[in-house]
XYZ file of N, CA, C and O in Angstrom:
700
model
N 167.861 75.302 18.506
C 168.847 75.902 19.346
C 169.148 75.015 20.521
O 170.253 74.984 21.013
N 168.166 74.259 21.011
C 168.346 73.403 22.190
C 169.333 72.265 21.920
O 170.164 71.943 22.784
N 169.274 71.650 20.729
C 170.168 70.541 20.411
C 171.611 71.029 20.278
O 172.542 70.388 20.718
N 171.798 72.175 19.663
C 173.144 72.760 19.517
C 173.742 73.099 20.875
O 174.931 72.874 21.122
N 172.909 73.599 21.779
C 173.386 73.922 23.123
C 173.807 72.654 23.823
O 174.872 72.608 24.502
N 173.013 71.571 23.706
C 173.317 70.315 24.354
C 174.639 69.717 23.815
O 175.500 69.260 24.573
N 174.811 69.734 22.497
C 176.051 69.239 21.908
C 177.278 70.050 22.349
O 178.321 69.518 22.601
N 177.085 71.367 22.372
C 178.171 72.223 22.758
C 178.542 71.964 24.261
O 179.738 71.925 24.603
N 177.551 71.780 25.079
C 177.797 71.491 26.501
C 178.529 70.133 26.629
O 179.461 70.018 27.433
N 178.105 69.129 25.870
C 178.767 67.840 25.914
C 180.230 67.960 25.465
O 181.107 67.384 26.084
N 180.463 68.705 24.399
C 181.841 68.900 23.892
C 182.686 69.564 24.963
O 183.804 69.163 25.229
N 182.145 70.596 25.595
C 182.884 71.315 26.666
C 183.173 70.384 27.821
O 184.274 70.429 28.375
N 182.223 69.565 28.217
C 182.448 68.627 29.304
C 183.510 67.597 28.948
O 184.355 67.255 29.771
N 183.448 67.093 27.734
C 184.427 66.119 27.242
C 185.827 66.766 27.209
O 186.807 66.147 27.656
N 185.943 67.992 26.746
C 187.246 68.693 26.725
C 187.737 68.908 28.142
O 188.943 68.723 28.400
N 186.882 69.270 29.062
C 187.296 69.466 30.454
C 187.741 68.122 31.066
O 188.733 68.060 31.790
N 187.013 67.067 30.754
C 187.380 65.746 31.230
C 188.770 65.354 30.719
O 189.619 64.867 31.478
N 189.050 65.634 29.452
C 190.341 65.296 28.851
C 191.460 66.137 29.499
O 192.555 65.626 29.752
N 191.179 67.409 29.779
C 192.167 68.268 30.472
C 192.441 67.728 31.882
O 193.578 67.714 32.347
N 191.378 67.294 32.557
C 191.545 66.768 33.905
C 192.387 65.490 33.903
O 193.249 65.288 34.754
N 192.140 64.625 32.933
C 192.934 63.390 32.800
C 194.401 63.748 32.530
O 195.315 63.229 33.144
N 194.643 64.640 31.599
C 195.999 65.036 31.253
C 196.712 65.643 32.478
O 197.859 65.324 32.760
N 196.007 66.502 33.222
C 196.601 67.099 34.437
C 196.901 66.034 35.482
O 197.966 66.065 36.103
N 196.025 65.082 35.629
C 196.236 63.992 36.582
C 197.468 63.166 36.176
O 198.290 62.823 37.042
N 197.614 62.867 34.890
C 198.757 62.122 34.423
C 200.051 62.911 34.626
O 201.070 62.378 35.041
N 199.998 64.197 34.323
C 201.187 65.045 34.491
C 201.598 65.087 35.962
O 202.787 65.019 36.302
N 200.623 65.217 36.864
C 200.924 65.201 38.299
C 201.538 63.869 38.684
O 202.544 63.842 39.445
N 200.966 62.792 38.262
C 201.465 61.443 38.612
C 202.926 61.305 38.147
O 203.775 60.920 38.942
N 203.203 61.652 36.929
C 204.589 61.523 36.432
C 205.532 62.492 37.118
O 206.685 62.165 37.370
N 205.070 63.681 37.409
C 205.907 64.662 38.121
C 206.314 64.084 39.500
O 207.432 64.171 39.913
N 205.329 63.515 40.216
C 205.592 62.960 41.549
C 206.549 61.758 41.478
O 207.508 61.675 42.197
N 206.196 60.813 40.596
C 207.022 59.591 40.543
C 208.379 59.805 39.904
O 209.323 59.105 40.226
N 208.512 60.780 39.028
C 209.808 61.037 38.382
C 210.764 61.854 39.246
O 211.967 61.822 39.022
N 210.219 62.611 40.178
C 211.052 63.486 41.007
C 211.555 62.842 42.296
O 212.525 63.313 42.889
N 210.941 61.798 42.729
C 211.351 61.156 43.991
C 212.655 60.392 43.845
O 212.967 59.931 42.778
N 213.380 60.311 44.937
C 214.610 59.523 44.925
C 214.329 58.069 45.337
O 215.240 57.241 45.249
N 213.117 57.787 45.768
C 212.736 56.429 46.138
C 212.363 55.683 44.850
O 211.779 56.235 43.945
N 212.771 54.417 44.818
C 212.346 53.582 43.704
C 210.868 53.252 43.867
O 210.417 52.983 44.962
N 210.124 53.340 42.778
C 208.725 52.982 42.796
C 208.497 52.003 41.672
O 208.935 52.203 40.537
N 207.793 50.922 41.985
C 207.438 49.956 40.961
C 206.012 49.487 41.211
O 205.493 49.540 42.295
N 205.376 49.076 40.113
C 204.065 48.434 40.214
C 204.179 47.138 39.425
O 204.750 47.105 38.349
N 203.702 46.083 40.031
C 203.741 44.757 39.407
C 202.363 44.115 39.527
O 201.608 44.431 40.458
N 202.051 43.223 38.601
C 200.819 42.472 38.759
C 201.030 41.424 39.866
O 202.129 41.304 40.452
N 200.010 40.680 40.204
C 200.102 39.746 41.322
C 201.080 38.588 41.067
O 201.496 37.941 42.012
N 201.482 38.359 39.825
C 202.470 37.363 39.498
C 203.881 37.914 39.560
O 204.865 37.162 39.441
N 204.032 39.225 39.672
C 205.353 39.827 39.825
C 205.870 40.484 38.550
O 207.015 40.934 38.519
N 205.079 40.531 37.484
C 205.484 41.198 36.238
C 205.381 42.703 36.416
O 204.325 43.210 36.755
N 206.486 43.405 36.143
C 206.465 44.868 36.274
C 205.538 45.478 35.262
O 205.550 45.095 34.062
N 204.700 46.434 35.698
C 203.846 47.176 34.801
C 204.182 48.680 34.823
O 203.758 49.418 33.970
N 204.946 49.115 35.846
C 205.406 50.483 35.943
C 206.658 50.494 36.787
O 206.755 49.800 37.808
N 207.647 51.319 36.383
C 208.854 51.572 37.169
C 209.238 53.042 36.998
O 209.061 53.596 35.902
N 209.691 53.669 38.061
C 210.078 55.079 37.917
C 211.542 55.178 37.652
O 212.329 54.219 37.803
N 212.039 56.378 37.256
C 213.450 56.564 36.931
C 214.411 56.228 38.102
O 215.478 55.704 37.895
N 213.990 56.535 39.333
C 214.844 56.258 40.490
C 215.082 54.727 40.648
O 216.199 54.325 40.936
N 214.074 53.947 40.389
C 214.244 52.507 40.471
C 215.152 52.001 39.326
O 216.030 51.174 39.535
N 214.919 52.544 38.144
C 215.775 52.179 36.987
C 217.229 52.461 37.311
O 218.138 51.632 37.082
N 217.513 53.643 37.850
C 218.859 54.039 38.203
C 219.452 53.115 39.251
O 220.624 52.723 39.220
N 218.615 52.769 40.237
C 219.052 51.911 41.341
C 219.512 50.570 40.878
O 220.512 50.033 41.354
N 218.794 49.969 39.922
C 219.127 48.594 39.476
C 219.892 48.593 38.152
O 220.428 47.514 37.784
N 219.953 49.673 37.448
C 220.793 49.750 36.232
C 220.110 49.273 34.956
O 220.743 49.278 33.918
N 218.843 48.888 35.022
C 218.109 48.498 33.815
C 217.262 49.675 33.357
O 216.843 50.478 34.169
N 216.983 49.727 32.086
C 216.126 50.767 31.557
C 214.656 50.439 31.878
O 214.325 49.320 32.206
N 213.779 51.409 31.715
C 212.361 51.196 31.919
C 211.862 50.105 30.973
O 211.132 49.199 31.393
N 212.269 50.194 29.724
C 211.828 49.186 28.740
C 212.263 47.771 29.131
O 211.501 46.824 29.000
N 213.496 47.644 29.622
C 213.992 46.349 30.048
C 213.225 45.808 31.256
O 212.796 44.650 31.262
N 213.004 46.695 32.232
C 212.310 46.242 33.473
C 210.854 45.853 33.166
O 210.330 44.933 33.804
N 210.201 46.537 32.211
C 208.822 46.202 31.916
C 208.666 44.842 31.228
O 207.570 44.311 31.113
N 209.823 44.256 30.846
C 209.812 42.878 30.304
C 210.246 41.864 31.348
O 210.420 40.690 31.050
N 210.530 42.362 32.563
C 211.055 41.504 33.643
C 210.029 41.344 34.766
O 208.997 41.930 34.771
N 210.444 40.508 35.741
C 209.618 40.305 36.930
C 210.408 40.738 38.163
O 211.614 40.943 38.098
N 209.706 40.864 39.278
C 210.390 41.212 40.523
C 211.415 40.162 40.892
O 212.409 40.468 41.549
N 211.252 38.949 40.441
C 212.186 37.870 40.770
C 213.492 38.015 39.987
O 214.536 37.531 40.433
N 213.457 38.705 38.858
C 214.668 38.926 38.065
C 215.653 39.861 38.763
O 216.832 39.801 38.465
N 215.196 40.708 39.649
C 216.071 41.627 40.343
C 216.351 41.201 41.786
O 217.020 41.914 42.526
N 215.820 40.048 42.168
C 216.106 39.486 43.502
C 217.361 38.646 43.399
O 217.486 37.805 42.507
N 218.336 38.926 44.300
C 219.568 38.154 44.268
C 219.272 36.641 44.345
O 218.390 36.235 45.109
N 220.023 35.852 43.577
C 219.747 34.412 43.493
C 219.669 33.715 44.812
O 218.786 32.889 45.036
N 220.622 34.024 45.739
C 220.649 33.310 46.949
C 219.641 33.856 47.995
O 219.513 33.317 49.050
N 218.970 34.893 47.643
C 218.004 35.502 48.597
C 216.673 34.767 48.560
O 216.323 34.093 47.600
N 215.898 34.949 49.592
C 214.595 34.334 49.734
C 213.614 34.869 48.712
O 213.319 36.044 48.675
N 213.150 33.954 47.835
C 212.235 34.408 46.764
C 210.807 34.614 47.268
O 209.954 35.020 46.524
N 210.542 34.316 48.541
C 209.198 34.489 49.074
C 208.915 35.931 49.526
O 207.806 36.224 49.925
N 209.903 36.816 49.385
C 209.719 38.185 49.840
C 208.500 38.856 49.145
O 207.700 39.521 49.791
N 208.386 38.649 47.842
C 207.268 39.282 47.106
C 205.938 38.782 47.665
O 205.014 39.591 47.901
N 205.821 37.497 47.945
C 204.592 36.971 48.511
C 204.312 37.574 49.860
O 203.200 37.920 50.191
N 205.377 37.681 50.694
C 205.195 38.237 52.055
C 204.784 39.683 51.998
O 203.991 40.145 52.831
N 205.308 40.465 51.049
C 204.942 41.882 50.960
C 203.500 42.047 50.502
O 202.915 43.125 50.667
N 202.915 40.987 49.946
C 201.501 41.055 49.506
C 200.579 40.583 50.612
O 199.361 40.804 50.508
N 201.112 39.905 51.620
C 200.236 39.295 52.635
C 200.624 39.719 54.053
O 200.312 40.832 54.439
N 201.316 38.873 54.770
C 201.602 39.105 56.185
C 202.433 40.344 56.463
O 202.300 40.956 57.506
N 203.271 40.745 55.530
C 204.122 41.915 55.751
C 203.740 43.103 54.845
O 204.530 43.988 54.617
N 202.508 43.060 54.357
C 202.044 44.168 53.506
C 202.125 45.462 54.280
O 201.702 45.573 55.401
N 202.712 46.454 53.615
C 202.853 47.780 54.227
C 203.997 47.893 55.196
O 204.244 48.979 55.738
N 204.719 46.811 55.448
C 205.835 46.815 56.369
C 207.173 46.788 55.584
O 207.266 46.106 54.590
N 208.195 47.505 56.088
C 209.487 47.467 55.401
C 210.127 46.071 55.547
O 210.134 45.501 56.620
N 210.580 45.549 54.426
C 211.276 44.270 54.398
C 212.620 44.467 53.754
O 212.717 45.082 52.691
N 213.672 44.011 54.399
C 215.024 44.144 53.856
C 215.271 42.944 52.955
O 215.109 41.787 53.366
N 215.696 43.180 51.723
C 215.934 42.129 50.728
C 217.182 42.472 49.959
O 217.493 43.625 49.760
N 217.851 41.440 49.498
C 219.054 41.651 48.706
C 218.629 41.623 47.220
O 218.050 40.658 46.728
N 218.902 42.740 46.537
C 218.561 42.837 45.120
C 219.846 42.829 44.299
O 220.944 42.987 44.822
N 219.659 42.645 42.977
C 220.815 42.552 42.105
C 220.662 43.543 40.946
O 219.565 43.778 40.476
N 221.771 44.211 40.610
C 221.766 45.184 39.523
C 222.072 44.491 38.207
O 222.484 43.333 38.183
N 221.910 45.227 37.146
C 222.187 44.703 35.809
C 223.630 44.221 35.704
O 223.899 43.235 35.032
N 224.579 44.925 36.390
C 225.966 44.522 36.322
C 226.281 43.352 37.280
O 227.421 42.977 37.463
N 225.222 42.769 37.834
C 225.254 41.590 38.751
C 225.760 41.926 40.153
O 225.927 41.021 40.976
N 226.026 43.183 40.469
C 226.407 43.545 41.824
C 225.134 43.529 42.689
O 224.033 43.763 42.184
N 225.314 43.218 43.945
C 224.178 43.117 44.868
C 224.117 44.306 45.782
O 225.136 44.916 46.086
N 222.920 44.594 46.277
C 222.773 45.648 47.260
C 221.554 45.342 48.137
O 220.668 44.587 47.740
N 221.574 45.912 49.339
C 220.450 45.717 50.266
C 219.414 46.818 50.020
O 219.780 47.995 49.897
N 218.175 46.383 49.971
C 217.092 47.351 49.748
C 216.008 47.119 50.806
O 215.779 45.983 51.247
N 215.391 48.208 51.188
C 214.180 48.142 52.028
C 213.012 48.286 51.095
O 212.892 49.281 50.384
N 212.145 47.293 51.076
C 210.995 47.254 50.166
C 209.721 47.253 50.970
O 209.597 46.528 51.958
N 208.800 48.106 50.579
C 207.455 48.121 51.179
C 206.473 47.841 50.066
O 206.445 48.540 49.077
N 205.734 46.787 50.224
C 204.742 46.378 49.224
C 203.334 46.639 49.714
O 203.034 46.503 50.920
N 202.481 47.075 48.834
C 201.088 47.369 49.172
C 200.201 46.928 47.989
O 200.437 47.322 46.862
N 199.228 46.081 48.265
C 198.299 45.657 47.198
C 197.291 46.739 46.951
O 196.685 47.288 47.877
N 197.184 47.109 45.681
C 196.243 48.123 45.245
C 195.189 47.541 44.336
O 195.491 46.667 43.559
N 193.985 48.022 44.444
C 192.929 47.629 43.528
C 192.516 48.847 42.748
O 192.058 49.843 43.336
N 192.736 48.801 41.435
C 192.325 49.917 40.567
C 191.337 49.315 39.588
O 191.690 48.470 38.780
N 190.104 49.759 39.718
C 189.025 49.137 38.948
C 188.860 47.743 39.451
O 188.655 47.527 40.653
N 188.928 46.758 38.577
C 188.817 45.351 39.016
C 190.174 44.653 38.955
O 190.245 43.422 39.101
N 191.255 45.429 38.818
C 192.563 44.845 38.660
C 193.422 45.115 39.914
O 193.499 46.231 40.404
N 194.033 44.034 40.442
C 194.893 44.167 41.596
C 196.349 44.243 41.143
O 196.756 43.514 40.237
N 197.092 45.087 41.786
C 198.534 45.245 41.524
C 199.256 45.433 42.833
O 198.630 45.672 43.884
N 200.587 45.311 42.780
C 201.369 45.514 43.987
C 202.259 46.745 43.767
O 203.091 46.758 42.848
N 202.055 47.748 44.604
C 202.891 48.939 44.588
C 204.107 48.651 45.495
O 203.932 48.244 46.631
N 205.265 48.891 44.947
C 206.473 48.727 45.772
C 207.257 50.010 45.814
O 207.422 50.697 44.843
N 207.686 50.371 47.054
C 208.622 51.476 47.213
C 209.910 50.834 47.655
O 209.943 49.988 48.542
N 210.995 51.240 47.020
C 212.272 50.595 47.190
C 213.309 51.640 47.577
O 213.443 52.651 46.896
N 214.050 51.355 48.646
C 215.114 52.281 49.093
C 216.406 51.457 49.255
O 216.413 50.443 49.910
N 217.488 51.958 48.633
C 218.779 51.311 48.796
C 219.289 51.641 50.200
O 219.522 52.806 50.512
N 219.437 50.623 51.047
C 219.883 50.833 52.426
C 221.268 50.232 52.679
O 221.651 50.027 53.816
N 222.007 49.990 51.615
C 223.335 49.371 51.759
C 224.235 50.233 52.689
O 224.842 49.683 53.617
N 224.269 51.522 52.486
C 225.130 52.374 53.277
C 224.655 52.442 54.748
O 225.482 52.459 55.672
N 223.347 52.512 54.929
C 222.819 52.562 56.292
C 223.158 51.265 57.054
O 223.556 51.295 58.222
N 223.002 50.122 56.364
C 223.307 48.823 57.016
C 224.779 48.721 57.337
O 225.161 48.257 58.396
N 225.648 49.194 56.424
C 227.094 49.178 56.647
C 227.457 50.067 57.821
O 228.258 49.673 58.678
N 226.862 51.256 57.880
C 227.143 52.184 58.989
C 226.683 51.549 60.307
O 227.390 51.644 61.330
N 225.536 50.876 60.319
C 225.066 50.187 61.516
C 226.017 49.087 61.952
O 226.336 48.935 63.140
N 226.483 48.283 60.970
C 227.445 47.231 61.301
C 228.734 47.801 61.856
O 229.292 47.261 62.809
N 229.239 48.898 61.286
C 230.445 49.547 61.722
C 230.262 50.082 63.154
O 231.166 49.977 63.999
N 229.101 50.679 63.452
C 228.801 51.183 64.786
C 228.805 50.046 65.815
O 229.370 50.176 66.907
N 228.181 48.937 65.471
C 228.154 47.789 66.390
C 229.555 47.260 66.633
O 229.917 46.947 67.760
N 230.356 47.167 65.581
C 231.747 46.686 65.720
C 232.540 47.645 66.611
O 233.320 47.203 67.451
N 232.369 48.935 66.409
C 233.059 49.943 67.223
C 232.662 49.801 68.721
O 233.496 49.869 69.603
N 231.341 49.598 68.948
C 230.882 49.427 70.312
C 231.498 48.188 70.948
O 231.853 48.196 72.147
N 231.626 47.102 70.191
C 232.261 45.897 70.687
C 233.748 46.155 71.060
O 234.229 45.674 72.075
N 234.415 46.929 70.200
C 235.828 47.258 70.482
C 235.957 48.107 71.733
O 236.872 47.870 72.537
N 235.051 49.046 71.923
C 235.084 49.873 73.128
C 234.850 49.005 74.352
O 235.552 49.146 75.377
N 233.896 48.108 74.273
C 233.585 47.227 75.399
C 234.807 46.353 75.724
O 235.149 46.198 76.907
N 235.459 45.828 74.700
C 236.661 45.015 74.909
C 237.776 45.845 75.563
O 238.446 45.369 76.486
N 237.941 47.082 75.117
C 238.951 47.961 75.702
C 238.660 48.244 77.147
O 239.539 48.213 78.006
N 237.360 48.476 77.460
C 236.937 48.708 78.867
C 237.209 47.495 79.716
O 237.653 47.617 80.861
N 236.968 46.283 79.196
C 237.232 45.070 79.949
C 238.720 44.930 80.239
O 239.111 44.610 81.380
N 239.551 45.181 79.214
C 240.979 45.104 79.419
C 241.476 46.131 80.412
O 242.347 45.848 81.243
N 240.913 47.342 80.364
C 241.282 48.395 81.316
C 240.918 47.985 82.750
O 241.714 48.131 83.687
N 239.713 47.449 82.912
C 239.288 46.980 84.230
C 240.182 45.856 84.748
O 240.547 45.820 85.931
N 240.542 44.953 83.833
C 241.441 43.840 84.211
C 242.801 44.398 84.642
O 243.377 43.922 85.621
N 243.291 45.432 83.952
C 244.578 46.058 84.315
C 244.510 46.713 85.671
O 245.445 46.583 86.484
N 243.416 47.405 85.978
C 243.246 48.037 87.276
C 243.180 46.975 88.363
O 243.840 47.110 89.431
N 242.443 45.916 88.110
C 242.316 44.808 89.082
C 243.677 44.154 89.320
O 244.077 43.947 90.480
N 244.414 43.869 88.252
C 245.743 43.260 88.393
C 246.694 44.198 89.155
O 247.472 43.754 89.992
N 246.636 45.492 88.886
C 247.448 46.446 89.581
C 247.144 46.466 91.084
O 248.020 46.557 91.914
N 245.842 46.416 91.389
C 245.430 46.384 92.799
C 245.908 45.144 93.503
O 246.374 45.197 94.633
N 245.796 43.995 92.842
C 246.276 42.722 93.423
C 247.785 42.780 93.666
O 248.271 42.395 94.718
N 248.491 43.278 92.658
C 249.943 43.386 92.768
C 250.325 44.301 93.913
O 251.260 44.024 94.705
N 249.613 45.402 94.082
C 249.878 46.340 95.161
C 249.627 45.654 96.515
O 250.467 45.778 97.442
N 248.478 44.953 96.621
C 248.163 44.253 97.870
C 249.212 43.172 98.159
O 249.658 43.018 99.315
N 249.591 42.411 97.127
C 250.583 41.367 97.324
C 251.922 41.975 97.737
O 252.602 41.428 98.631
N 252.291 43.095 97.171
C 253.526 43.743 97.515
C 253.473 44.214 98.964
O 254.472 44.094 99.685
N 252.318 44.741 99.405
C 252.179 45.155 100.799
C 252.336 43.973 101.754
O 252.943 44.104 102.834
N 251.799 42.806 101.355
C 251.919 41.605 102.212
C 253.358 41.206 102.323
O 253.827 40.885 103.391
N 254.090 41.250 101.210
C 255.503 40.812 101.192
C 256.341 41.805 102.003
O 257.312 41.416 102.668
N 256.026 43.070 101.965
C 256.839 44.096 102.641
C 256.453 44.198 104.118
O 257.229 44.728 104.924
N 255.240 43.788 104.439
C 254.721 43.996 105.778
C 255.117 43.021 106.749
O 255.876 42.890 107.632
């Protein structure tokens, strides 16, 4: 009876362990699939090992395509290729703005935060990616508008000054 109890207990523990793993995987996929932020995991050489649906949508490649690619494949050609290295070292955990390229070859600005993770004995780089094209454009538009307002204020001040001088000059001529 003792051996049967031990085997039954082992089987129950193994089944519970498998349920726990399945629940953990379901939670992981629920979190990563529901977010609007792009999430990617790459090895230290930059080969993608995981990408979420939001990142796939952002760049226009499928999960299968991206898993055959590297982080350098989605970095715009003229952009600094050292961004990946910087996100692993001096700028780890800090937002870095980088120009990325979509499958249709259109470019967009992204804010990327890289973090080196160690899982077991394997190191990977977790990347969170946010398309900031619209925010950057809005910021540029705001700065341009502020410049226009400043220029208008300068011209208005110049007009008031010129009117004052003309008035004083007129008083001198009439006086």
